[in-house]
Amino acid sequence: MYPNWILQRAFLTPNRVGLIFNGNSWTFEQLKQISLNRAGQLVANGIRQKQRIAVLGPSQPRLIFMMYGCMHLQCEMVMLNRKLSKSELEYQIQDAEVEVVLVDEADIDLLPEHIQKLNFSTVEESNAIAIDIAADWPVDQTITIMYTSGTTGFPKGVRQTVGNHQSSALSSVLNIGLTEEDVWLCALPLFHISGFSILVRSLLYGNAVKLYEKFDKEGAVQDIAEGKVTHMSVVAVMLERILHGLEEHQLKASPKFKVMLAGGGPVPKKYLERAHSLGISLCQTYGMTETSSQTATLTNKDALRKLGSVGKPLFFNQIKIDSKEQGKEGEILIRGPHVTPGYIGRFTDKSPTIDGWLHTGDIGYLDEEGYIYVVDRRSDLIISGGENIYPAEVENVLMGHDAIREAGVCGIEDEVWGQVPIAFIVLKSDIREEELQKYCFEKLAKYKVPKKFYIVSELPRNGSNKLLRRKLKDLI
Amino acid sequence: MYPNWILQRAFLTPNRVGLIFNGNSWTFEQLKQISLNRAGQLVANGIRQKQRIAVLGPSQPRLIFMMYGCMHLQCEMVMLNRKLSKSELEYQIQDAEVEVVLVDEADIDLLPEHIQKLNFSTVEESNAIAIDIAADWPVDQTITIMYTSGTTGFPKGVRQTVGNHQSSALSSVLNIGLTEEDVWLCALPLFHISGFSILVRSLLYGNAVKLYEKFDKEGAVQDIAEGKVTHMSVVAVMLERILHGLEEHQLKASPKFKVMLAGGGPVPKKYLERAHSLGISLCQTYGMTETSSQTATLTNKDALRKLGSVGKPLFFNQIKIDSKEQGKEGEILIRGPHVTPGYIGRFTDKSPTIDGWLHTGDIGYLDEEGYIYVVDRRSDLIISGGENIYPAEVENVLMGHDAIREAGVCGIEDEVWGQVPIAFIVLKSDIREEELQKYCFEKLAKYKVPKKFYIVSELPRNGSNKLLRRKLKDLI
């Protein structure tokens, strides 16, 4: 059993600031009081302890209060991605068998109409019911469920337990250290593990989170230059904009700014060099939903010496390459207490691990010192602005259209987003590109919609008729 | 499963210094190489993997190499206390059923002759046998066994597992923070949890330990004043000498010196004030063998405001008072992943916990903010220079003497050691005090031998004939 993080943190350091947003701040004691009240209000609205519910809303304090309320109730929270299409959200809500979606009114139109909803304001305006709140949580209790796609193209709901989140936060602190003055800037979505893990760290470490509703270049540049924040997690596209902002204003990072963790895909070498000259200690990370955030991190010290590497595993994690020869490429396997125990819904019976090892599908190698290099992402994964796009998922949608016989999707380089998806299709009947786009926008999150459609007579396939996505680009 | 700490730390930060002793230093890679070799040498001398062995030696690097060698072999290490008498050591060796004691030649005369011994130098001079070293350890694997006494007067062998030690180190880092430059001064015995836990932290945190063979006032004063160390664990008697040394030389603690953890009994208020004025951030702690070191710590910030308190529990720990009324005194109960799973030997079947709660026997209360105050130590425990003395254990020895009918032991205040034991005896036949002392020195560690013997006609007892130790002093 581990203590309820919210109660324990408020007990230990009640007067420390835990959350900052738009000039307001909340101590851990205040976060506790508000979230306990929210828990009672949720129960007043029919939410049961340990029930699985879904949550959807912009990155604002009220979302955090609602989530912490759910955590007090030991609910399993399905974290809905605000960028998804209605049909994608519907898939997740059905697969997770959630009876109700807790939704910020601002996001109500993102949901299909027939879905059972409970508005944030309805909860907030209720009278709380007095309930017993669990003072401690079992290590294998599921806190969050986040959907991620894979080879099949069907998103899988990944469980992230108390033990997973804790291990991730503790491994990370052993890597980057901790002082009482640390303040994390959180401008990544809270529905992604990259954002949610910042909240977990805050509760365990006792540090403030400075929350941004959306990434705000000018704000981040100021916060970093003035030392108002000490840590930040970014994806490459955000990093570039921050670097640009600092350069533009001829500013440097404050010496108080300690670490920028860059995840969600590779960071171009030039960014590293620019960060270095702007006084930013940049650590490239490697992680995924199944590992509750970072599993490996390259320290700033090694950034240039080990260019292109994602570093070494964090303390409690182990990484090996499924390859017969030392130093050769192979699938990246991960083990540790941060690895998900498994999926929910239609993938419940599909174990993500074999003998405790998570098979990532990513291809990589270790150099002679044990630094990890990721050579190829799982399932031809496309990473666009830090968001994962699985070609199979987009292909499934395309092939659902009456006019399309076959579809192949791959990524091409993009200056802003790192990569963007493009599609190759074999038609059954004629169709205009605009129609295809419209169809895709209905079915897919915007960032997944192919930026371009190429109509071809056949797709490259191997002897057993498997699509060779890497050869798609040759068709352009 | 958790990674083998020694291998993982060497893998992650091979070139960081892990150990400093008498002007020499060893990196984590060197510690790994030496200890792996030691593991192979131990096997060459008949030590088996997972065997329970005992270890005895002065606080020198070779003791650490030997212990790390044992840890690679997943041996259960019974940590023998160098201050004990032969008969006390014999009890532990027999109770633990260890077949062999690994012993530094310097300490060989501390052991009874007939005990099976394996000298450090015999191991060090052997050719290592190539063996498979476990890359990871189960959470419930016993790393160390440390003997501690109790109400019965018979020392109990306390298991400390991988999970216990890890949880303790991780809870502590969330309390006091971490930077790469941290260096811990270790002048406490490695056979006590207070000393051994410094090694565990070093492996998990990646920080150097500056090891002292013995506490050296002048050395410690210099290291603290010059900022060569950042952290130190002390007991009150050491603290006083350090304070005195700093005052004597008109020195202050370097700003680089971060935290002094003071455990092993209460710290006088005057010491706190003196530490404060010398720039030492002093944190009073509360812990015991059964909790693998600290379970609660008072931060420096609260030191004067909450004088006399041992603070709040560390993050993963829970403490409550077994009392019907809020705020009233009662037995201190502790729960958390740092609490021992139990004892070995004759106490194997005696669970230290009830419903997961460790019953400490200590009496205390919580104030309205949840700060813990220890009012009375378990079983009339006497704490002398940080060493625990259980009256029952000393009484058992005394009553083993032919001339003694009854015996009662309690502590009196002592300027140097905090407390020292004194004895009250009812005689069967005449005996001189020198004879009694000689007898005690044979059977007991020096620090346990009563400083004075009072011959009385009867001992204070209650209606059910239970000895009232607290009334003993009235007989003086």
Short mmCIF file of N, CA, C and O in Angstrom, two decimals, chain A residues 62-156:
data_model
loop_
_atom_site.label_atom_id
_atom_site.label_comp_id
_atom_site.label_asym_id
_atom_site.label_seq_id
_atom_site.Cartn_x
_atom_site.Cartn_y
_atom_site.Cartn_z
N ARG A 62 -9.36 23.57 -13.21
CA ARG A 62 -10.58 22.80 -12.92
C ARG A 62 -10.48 21.37 -13.41
O ARG A 62 -11.10 20.46 -12.83
N LEU A 63 -9.72 21.15 -14.49
CA LEU A 63 -9.50 19.78 -14.95
C LEU A 63 -8.69 19.01 -13.91
O LEU A 63 -8.98 17.85 -13.59
N ILE A 64 -7.67 19.66 -13.37
CA ILE A 64 -6.83 19.02 -12.35
C ILE A 64 -7.66 18.72 -11.10
O ILE A 64 -7.60 17.62 -10.54
N PHE A 65 -8.47 19.69 -10.66
CA PHE A 65 -9.32 19.45 -9.48
C PHE A 65 -10.22 18.24 -9.72
O PHE A 65 -10.43 17.41 -8.83
N MET A 66 -10.78 18.17 -10.95
CA MET A 66 -11.69 17.07 -11.27
C MET A 66 -10.94 15.74 -11.26
O MET A 66 -11.42 14.74 -10.71
N MET A 67 -9.75 15.74 -11.85
CA MET A 67 -8.96 14.50 -11.88
C MET A 67 -8.55 14.08 -10.47
O MET A 67 -8.63 12.90 -10.12
N TYR A 68 -8.12 15.03 -9.66
CA TYR A 68 -7.73 14.69 -8.29
C TYR A 68 -8.95 14.19 -7.50
O TYR A 68 -8.83 13.29 -6.65
N GLY A 69 -10.12 14.76 -7.78
CA GLY A 69 -11.34 14.26 -7.16
C GLY A 69 -11.57 12.80 -7.53
O GLY A 69 -11.88 11.96 -6.67
N CYS A 70 -11.38 12.49 -8.80
CA CYS A 70 -11.53 11.10 -9.26
C CYS A 70 -10.49 10.20 -8.60
O CYS A 70 -10.78 9.06 -8.25
N MET A 71 -9.28 10.73 -8.44
CA MET A 71 -8.23 9.92 -7.82
C MET A 71 -8.57 9.60 -6.37
O MET A 71 -8.33 8.48 -5.91
N HIS A 72 -9.15 10.55 -5.66
CA HIS A 72 -9.59 10.26 -4.29
C HIS A 72 -10.60 9.11 -4.29
O HIS A 72 -10.65 8.33 -3.34
N LEU A 73 -11.43 9.06 -5.33
CA LEU A 73 -12.44 8.00 -5.42
C LEU A 73 -11.86 6.71 -5.98
O LEU A 73 -12.58 5.73 -6.14
N GLN A 74 -10.56 6.72 -6.28
CA GLN A 74 -9.89 5.56 -6.88
C GLN A 74 -10.57 5.15 -8.19
O GLN A 74 -10.61 3.96 -8.53
N CYS A 75 -11.09 6.12 -8.90
CA CYS A 75 -11.65 5.85 -10.22
C CYS A 75 -10.54 5.59 -11.22
O CYS A 75 -9.44 6.11 -11.10
N GLU A 76 -10.84 4.78 -12.23
CA GLU A 76 -9.91 4.62 -13.35
C GLU A 76 -10.26 5.69 -14.38
O GLU A 76 -11.37 5.68 -14.93
N MET A 77 -9.33 6.59 -14.64
CA MET A 77 -9.62 7.71 -15.53
C MET A 77 -9.14 7.43 -16.95
O MET A 77 -7.94 7.31 -17.20
N VAL A 78 -10.09 7.34 -17.87
CA VAL A 78 -9.73 7.25 -19.30
C VAL A 78 -9.50 8.68 -19.77
O VAL A 78 -10.41 9.51 -19.74
N MET A 79 -8.28 8.97 -20.15
CA MET A 79 -7.89 10.33 -20.48
C MET A 79 -8.16 10.58 -21.96
O MET A 79 -7.41 10.10 -22.82
N LEU A 80 -9.21 11.32 -22.24
CA LEU A 80 -9.58 11.53 -23.64
C LEU A 80 -8.76 12.66 -24.26
O LEU A 80 -8.56 13.72 -23.66
N ASN A 81 -8.31 12.40 -25.48
CA ASN A 81 -7.46 13.32 -26.23
C ASN A 81 -8.34 14.34 -26.96
O ASN A 81 -9.19 13.97 -27.77
N ARG A 82 -8.15 15.60 -26.63
CA ARG A 82 -8.99 16.67 -27.19
C ARG A 82 -8.82 16.86 -28.69
O ARG A 82 -9.60 17.57 -29.32
N LYS A 83 -7.78 16.26 -29.25
CA LYS A 83 -7.55 16.48 -30.68
C LYS A 83 -8.24 15.43 -31.54
O LYS A 83 -8.20 15.51 -32.76
N LEU A 84 -8.86 14.46 -30.91
CA LEU A 84 -9.43 13.36 -31.69
C LEU A 84 -10.77 13.74 -32.31
O LEU A 84 -11.46 14.65 -31.87
N SER A 85 -11.12 12.99 -33.35
CA SER A 85 -12.43 13.16 -33.98
C SER A 85 -13.49 12.49 -33.12
O SER A 85 -13.18 11.68 -32.24
N LYS A 86 -14.76 12.80 -33.42
CA LYS A 86 -15.86 12.19 -32.67
C LYS A 86 -15.83 10.67 -32.76
O LYS A 86 -16.08 9.97 -31.79
N SER A 87 -15.54 10.16 -33.97
CA SER A 87 -15.60 8.70 -34.08
C SER A 87 -14.43 8.06 -33.35
O SER A 87 -14.56 6.96 -32.80
N GLU A 88 -13.30 8.73 -33.30
CA GLU A 88 -12.18 8.18 -32.53
C GLU A 88 -12.51 8.17 -31.03
O GLU A 88 -12.23 7.20 -30.33
N LEU A 89 -13.10 9.26 -30.55
CA LEU A 89 -13.48 9.31 -29.13
C LEU A 89 -14.53 8.25 -28.82
O LEU A 89 -14.48 7.58 -27.79
N GLU A 90 -15.45 8.09 -29.75
CA GLU A 90 -16.51 7.11 -29.53
C GLU A 90 -15.92 5.70 -29.41
O GLU A 90 -16.34 4.91 -28.55
N TYR A 91 -14.96 5.42 -30.27
CA TYR A 91 -14.30 4.11 -30.18
C TYR A 91 -13.74 3.87 -28.78
O TYR A 91 -13.94 2.83 -28.17
N GLN A 92 -13.03 4.88 -28.25
CA GLN A 92 -12.38 4.72 -26.95
C GLN A 92 -13.41 4.59 -25.83
O GLN A 92 -13.25 3.75 -24.92
N ILE A 93 -14.44 5.41 -25.90
CA ILE A 93 -15.47 5.39 -24.85
C ILE A 93 -16.17 4.03 -24.83
O ILE A 93 -16.45 3.47 -23.77
N GLN A 94 -16.42 3.49 -26.03
CA GLN A 94 -17.06 2.17 -26.10
C GLN A 94 -16.11 1.07 -25.67
O GLN A 94 -16.48 0.18 -24.92
N ASP A 95 -14.88 1.15 -26.17
CA ASP A 95 -13.91 0.09 -25.84
C ASP A 95 -13.66 0.05 -24.34
O ASP A 95 -13.52 -1.03 -23.75
N ALA A 96 -13.60 1.21 -23.71
CA ALA A 96 -13.32 1.28 -22.28
C ALA A 96 -14.56 0.98 -21.44
O ALA A 96 -14.48 0.84 -20.22
N GLU A 97 -15.72 0.90 -22.13
CA GLU A 97 -17.00 0.67 -21.45
C GLU A 97 -17.25 1.66 -20.32
O GLU A 97 -17.70 1.27 -19.23
N VAL A 98 -16.90 2.91 -20.56
CA VAL A 98 -17.20 3.91 -19.53
C VAL A 98 -18.66 4.31 -19.67
O VAL A 98 -19.20 4.43 -20.77
N GLU A 99 -19.31 4.51 -18.52
CA GLU A 99 -20.73 4.86 -18.55
C GLU A 99 -20.92 6.35 -18.71
O GLU A 99 -21.97 6.80 -19.14
N VAL A 100 -19.89 7.12 -18.30
CA VAL A 100 -20.07 8.56 -18.32
C VAL A 100 -18.74 9.26 -18.60
O VAL A 100 -17.68 8.77 -18.20
N VAL A 101 -18.86 10.38 -19.32
CA VAL A 101 -17.68 11.19 -19.59
C VAL A 101 -17.80 12.49 -18.78
O VAL A 101 -18.79 13.21 -18.92
N LEU A 102 -16.82 12.76 -17.95
CA LEU A 102 -16.75 14.04 -17.25
C LEU A 102 -16.18 15.05 -18.23
O LEU A 102 -15.06 14.87 -18.70
N VAL A 103 -16.95 16.08 -18.51
CA VAL A 103 -16.52 16.96 -19.60
C VAL A 103 -16.66 18.44 -19.21
O VAL A 103 -17.68 18.87 -18.65
N ASP A 104 -15.62 19.18 -19.51
CA ASP A 104 -15.65 20.63 -19.41
C ASP A 104 -16.61 21.13 -20.49
O ASP A 104 -16.51 20.69 -21.65
N GLU A 105 -17.50 22.04 -20.13
CA GLU A 105 -18.48 22.53 -21.12
C GLU A 105 -17.80 22.98 -22.41
O GLU A 105 -18.34 22.84 -23.50
N ALA A 106 -16.60 23.54 -22.28
CA ALA A 106 -15.89 24.04 -23.45
C ALA A 106 -15.64 22.94 -24.49
O ALA A 106 -15.46 23.22 -25.67
N ASP A 107 -15.63 21.71 -24.04
CA ASP A 107 -15.30 20.60 -24.95
C ASP A 107 -16.49 19.73 -25.29
O ASP A 107 -16.34 18.68 -25.91
N ILE A 108 -17.67 20.18 -24.93
CA ILE A 108 -18.82 19.29 -25.06
C ILE A 108 -19.11 18.94 -26.52
O ILE A 108 -19.55 17.83 -26.83
N ASP A 109 -18.79 19.86 -27.41
CA ASP A 109 -19.06 19.61 -28.82
C ASP A 109 -18.07 18.64 -29.45
O ASP A 109 -18.25 18.22 -30.60
N LEU A 110 -17.02 18.31 -28.71
CA LEU A 110 -16.07 17.33 -29.24
C LEU A 110 -16.62 15.91 -29.15
O LEU A 110 -16.16 15.01 -29.84
N LEU A 111 -17.63 15.74 -28.30
CA LEU A 111 -18.17 14.39 -28.05
C LEU A 111 -19.39 14.10 -28.91
O LEU A 111 -20.19 15.00 -29.19
N PRO A 112 -19.56 12.84 -29.29
CA PRO A 112 -20.80 12.46 -29.98
C PRO A 112 -22.00 12.76 -29.08
O PRO A 112 -21.90 12.64 -27.85
N GLU A 113 -23.13 13.10 -29.71
CA GLU A 113 -24.28 13.55 -28.92
C GLU A 113 -24.84 12.51 -27.96
O GLU A 113 -25.22 12.83 -26.84
N HIS A 114 -24.88 11.26 -28.40
CA HIS A 114 -25.57 10.23 -27.61
C HIS A 114 -24.76 9.75 -26.40
O HIS A 114 -25.24 8.95 -25.60
N ILE A 115 -23.52 10.23 -26.27
CA ILE A 115 -22.68 9.79 -25.15
C ILE A 115 -23.19 10.39 -23.84
O ILE A 115 -23.56 11.56 -23.78
N GLN A 116 -23.21 9.58 -22.78
CA GLN A 116 -23.63 10.05 -21.46
C GLN A 116 -22.56 10.98 -20.89
O GLN A 116 -21.41 10.60 -20.76
N LYS A 117 -22.96 12.22 -20.58
CA LYS A 117 -21.98 13.22 -20.14
C LYS A 117 -22.35 13.74 -18.76
O LYS A 117 -23.50 13.78 -18.37
N LEU A 118 -21.32 14.18 -18.07
CA LEU A 118 -21.51 14.91 -16.81
C LEU A 118 -20.62 16.14 -16.88
O LEU A 118 -19.39 16.01 -16.92
N ASN A 119 -21.26 17.31 -16.94
CA ASN A 119 -20.50 18.55 -17.10
C ASN A 119 -19.74 18.92 -15.83
O ASN A 119 -20.25 18.73 -14.73
N PHE A 120 -18.58 19.49 -16.03
CA PHE A 120 -17.80 19.95 -14.88
C PHE A 120 -18.63 20.88 -14.00
O PHE A 120 -18.64 20.76 -12.77
N SER A 121 -19.36 21.81 -14.63
CA SER A 121 -20.05 22.81 -13.80
C SER A 121 -21.20 22.18 -13.00
O SER A 121 -21.49 22.61 -11.89
N THR A 122 -21.80 21.15 -13.57
CA THR A 122 -22.84 20.45 -12.80
C THR A 122 -22.23 19.89 -11.52
O THR A 122 -22.82 20.00 -10.43
N VAL A 123 -21.06 19.28 -11.66
CA VAL A 123 -20.37 18.73 -10.49
C VAL A 123 -20.00 19.85 -9.53
O VAL A 123 -20.27 19.79 -8.33
N GLU A 124 -19.40 20.89 -10.09
CA GLU A 124 -18.88 21.98 -9.26
C GLU A 124 -19.97 22.70 -8.45
O GLU A 124 -19.69 23.27 -7.40
N GLU A 125 -21.19 22.66 -8.99
CA GLU A 125 -22.27 23.37 -8.32
C GLU A 125 -23.09 22.49 -7.38
O GLU A 125 -24.03 22.96 -6.75
N SER A 126 -22.71 21.21 -7.30
CA SER A 126 -23.47 20.29 -6.43
C SER A 126 -23.04 20.43 -4.98
O SER A 126 -21.98 20.96 -4.67
N ASN A 127 -23.88 19.91 -4.11
CA ASN A 127 -23.49 19.78 -2.70
C ASN A 127 -22.77 18.46 -2.54
O ASN A 127 -23.28 17.41 -2.94
N ALA A 128 -21.60 18.53 -1.92
CA ALA A 128 -20.80 17.32 -1.76
C ALA A 128 -21.45 16.38 -0.75
O ALA A 128 -22.06 16.81 0.21
N ILE A 129 -21.31 15.09 -1.01
CA ILE A 129 -21.76 14.07 -0.07
C ILE A 129 -20.55 13.62 0.74
O ILE A 129 -19.46 13.44 0.18
N ALA A 130 -20.72 13.46 2.02
CA ALA A 130 -19.61 13.03 2.87
C ALA A 130 -19.28 11.56 2.58
O ALA A 130 -20.18 10.71 2.58
N ILE A 131 -18.03 11.29 2.27
CA ILE A 131 -17.63 9.92 1.94
C ILE A 131 -16.30 9.61 2.60
O ILE A 131 -15.56 10.50 2.99
N ASP A 132 -16.02 8.31 2.69
CA ASP A 132 -14.71 7.88 3.19
C ASP A 132 -13.74 7.88 2.02
O ASP A 132 -13.98 7.24 0.99
N ILE A 133 -12.63 8.57 2.21
CA ILE A 133 -11.61 8.63 1.16
C ILE A 133 -10.48 7.68 1.55
O ILE A 133 -10.03 7.71 2.70
N ALA A 134 -10.03 6.86 0.61
CA ALA A 134 -8.95 5.91 0.91
C ALA A 134 -7.67 6.67 1.23
O ALA A 134 -7.24 7.52 0.45
N ALA A 135 -7.08 6.35 2.38
CA ALA A 135 -5.83 7.01 2.78
C ALA A 135 -4.64 6.40 2.07
O ALA A 135 -3.58 6.99 1.97
N ASP A 136 -4.82 5.17 1.57
CA ASP A 136 -3.73 4.60 0.78
C ASP A 136 -4.25 3.76 -0.37
O ASP A 136 -5.42 3.37 -0.41
N TRP A 137 -3.36 3.56 -1.32
CA TRP A 137 -3.72 2.94 -2.59
C TRP A 137 -2.87 1.70 -2.82
O TRP A 137 -1.65 1.71 -2.57
N PRO A 138 -3.47 0.65 -3.35
CA PRO A 138 -2.66 -0.53 -3.70
C PRO A 138 -1.75 -0.21 -4.89
O PRO A 138 -2.11 0.59 -5.76
N VAL A 139 -0.61 -0.84 -4.90
CA VAL A 139 0.40 -0.55 -5.93
C VAL A 139 -0.13 -0.84 -7.34
O VAL A 139 0.24 -0.18 -8.31
N ASP A 140 -1.04 -1.82 -7.47
CA ASP A 140 -1.51 -2.20 -8.81
C ASP A 140 -2.84 -1.55 -9.18
O ASP A 140 -3.47 -1.93 -10.17
N GLN A 141 -3.25 -0.56 -8.40
CA GLN A 141 -4.49 0.16 -8.75
C GLN A 141 -4.26 1.01 -10.00
O GLN A 141 -3.27 1.72 -10.11
N THR A 142 -5.19 0.93 -10.94
CA THR A 142 -5.08 1.72 -12.16
C THR A 142 -5.50 3.16 -11.87
O THR A 142 -6.60 3.39 -11.38
N ILE A 143 -4.62 4.09 -12.20
CA ILE A 143 -4.94 5.51 -12.01
C ILE A 143 -5.48 6.07 -13.33
O ILE A 143 -6.51 6.71 -13.37
N THR A 144 -4.73 5.82 -14.39
CA THR A 144 -5.09 6.38 -15.69
C THR A 144 -5.11 5.29 -16.76
O THR A 144 -4.43 4.27 -16.65
N ILE A 145 -5.90 5.56 -17.79
CA ILE A 145 -5.90 4.73 -18.99
C ILE A 145 -5.72 5.67 -20.16
O ILE A 145 -6.48 6.64 -20.31
N MET A 146 -4.69 5.43 -20.96
CA MET A 146 -4.45 6.27 -22.12
C MET A 146 -4.40 5.40 -23.36
O MET A 146 -3.77 4.34 -23.36
N TYR A 147 -5.07 5.88 -24.40
CA TYR A 147 -5.13 5.09 -25.63
C TYR A 147 -3.95 5.41 -26.54
O TYR A 147 -3.54 6.56 -26.68
N THR A 148 -3.41 4.35 -27.12
CA THR A 148 -2.31 4.49 -28.05
C THR A 148 -2.53 3.45 -29.13
O THR A 148 -3.10 2.39 -28.87
N SER A 149 -2.11 3.76 -30.32
CA SER A 149 -2.37 2.84 -31.42
C SER A 149 -1.26 1.82 -31.54
O SER A 149 -0.40 1.72 -30.69
N GLY A 150 -1.26 1.07 -32.58
CA GLY A 150 -0.22 0.05 -32.74
C GLY A 150 -0.29 -0.54 -34.13
O GLY A 150 -0.87 0.05 -35.05
N THR A 151 0.27 -1.72 -34.26
CA THR A 151 0.36 -2.36 -35.57
C THR A 151 -1.01 -2.65 -36.17
O THR A 151 -1.18 -2.63 -37.38
N THR A 152 -1.98 -2.90 -35.32
CA THR A 152 -3.28 -3.29 -35.84
C THR A 152 -4.07 -2.10 -36.35
O THR A 152 -5.04 -2.26 -37.09
N GLY A 153 -3.67 -0.91 -35.90
CA GLY A 153 -4.43 0.27 -36.28
C GLY A 153 -5.58 0.55 -35.33
O GLY A 153 -6.23 1.58 -35.43
N PHE A 154 -5.86 -0.37 -34.41
CA PHE A 154 -6.90 -0.13 -33.42
C PHE A 154 -6.27 0.37 -32.13
O PHE A 154 -5.42 -0.32 -31.55
N PRO A 155 -6.68 1.56 -31.67
CA PRO A 155 -6.09 2.06 -30.43
C PRO A 155 -6.34 1.12 -29.27
O PRO A 155 -7.41 0.52 -29.15
N LYS A 156 -5.31 1.02 -28.42
CA LYS A 156 -5.36 0.14 -27.25
C LYS A 156 -5.33 0.99 -26.00
O LYS A 156 -4.53 1.91 -25.88
#
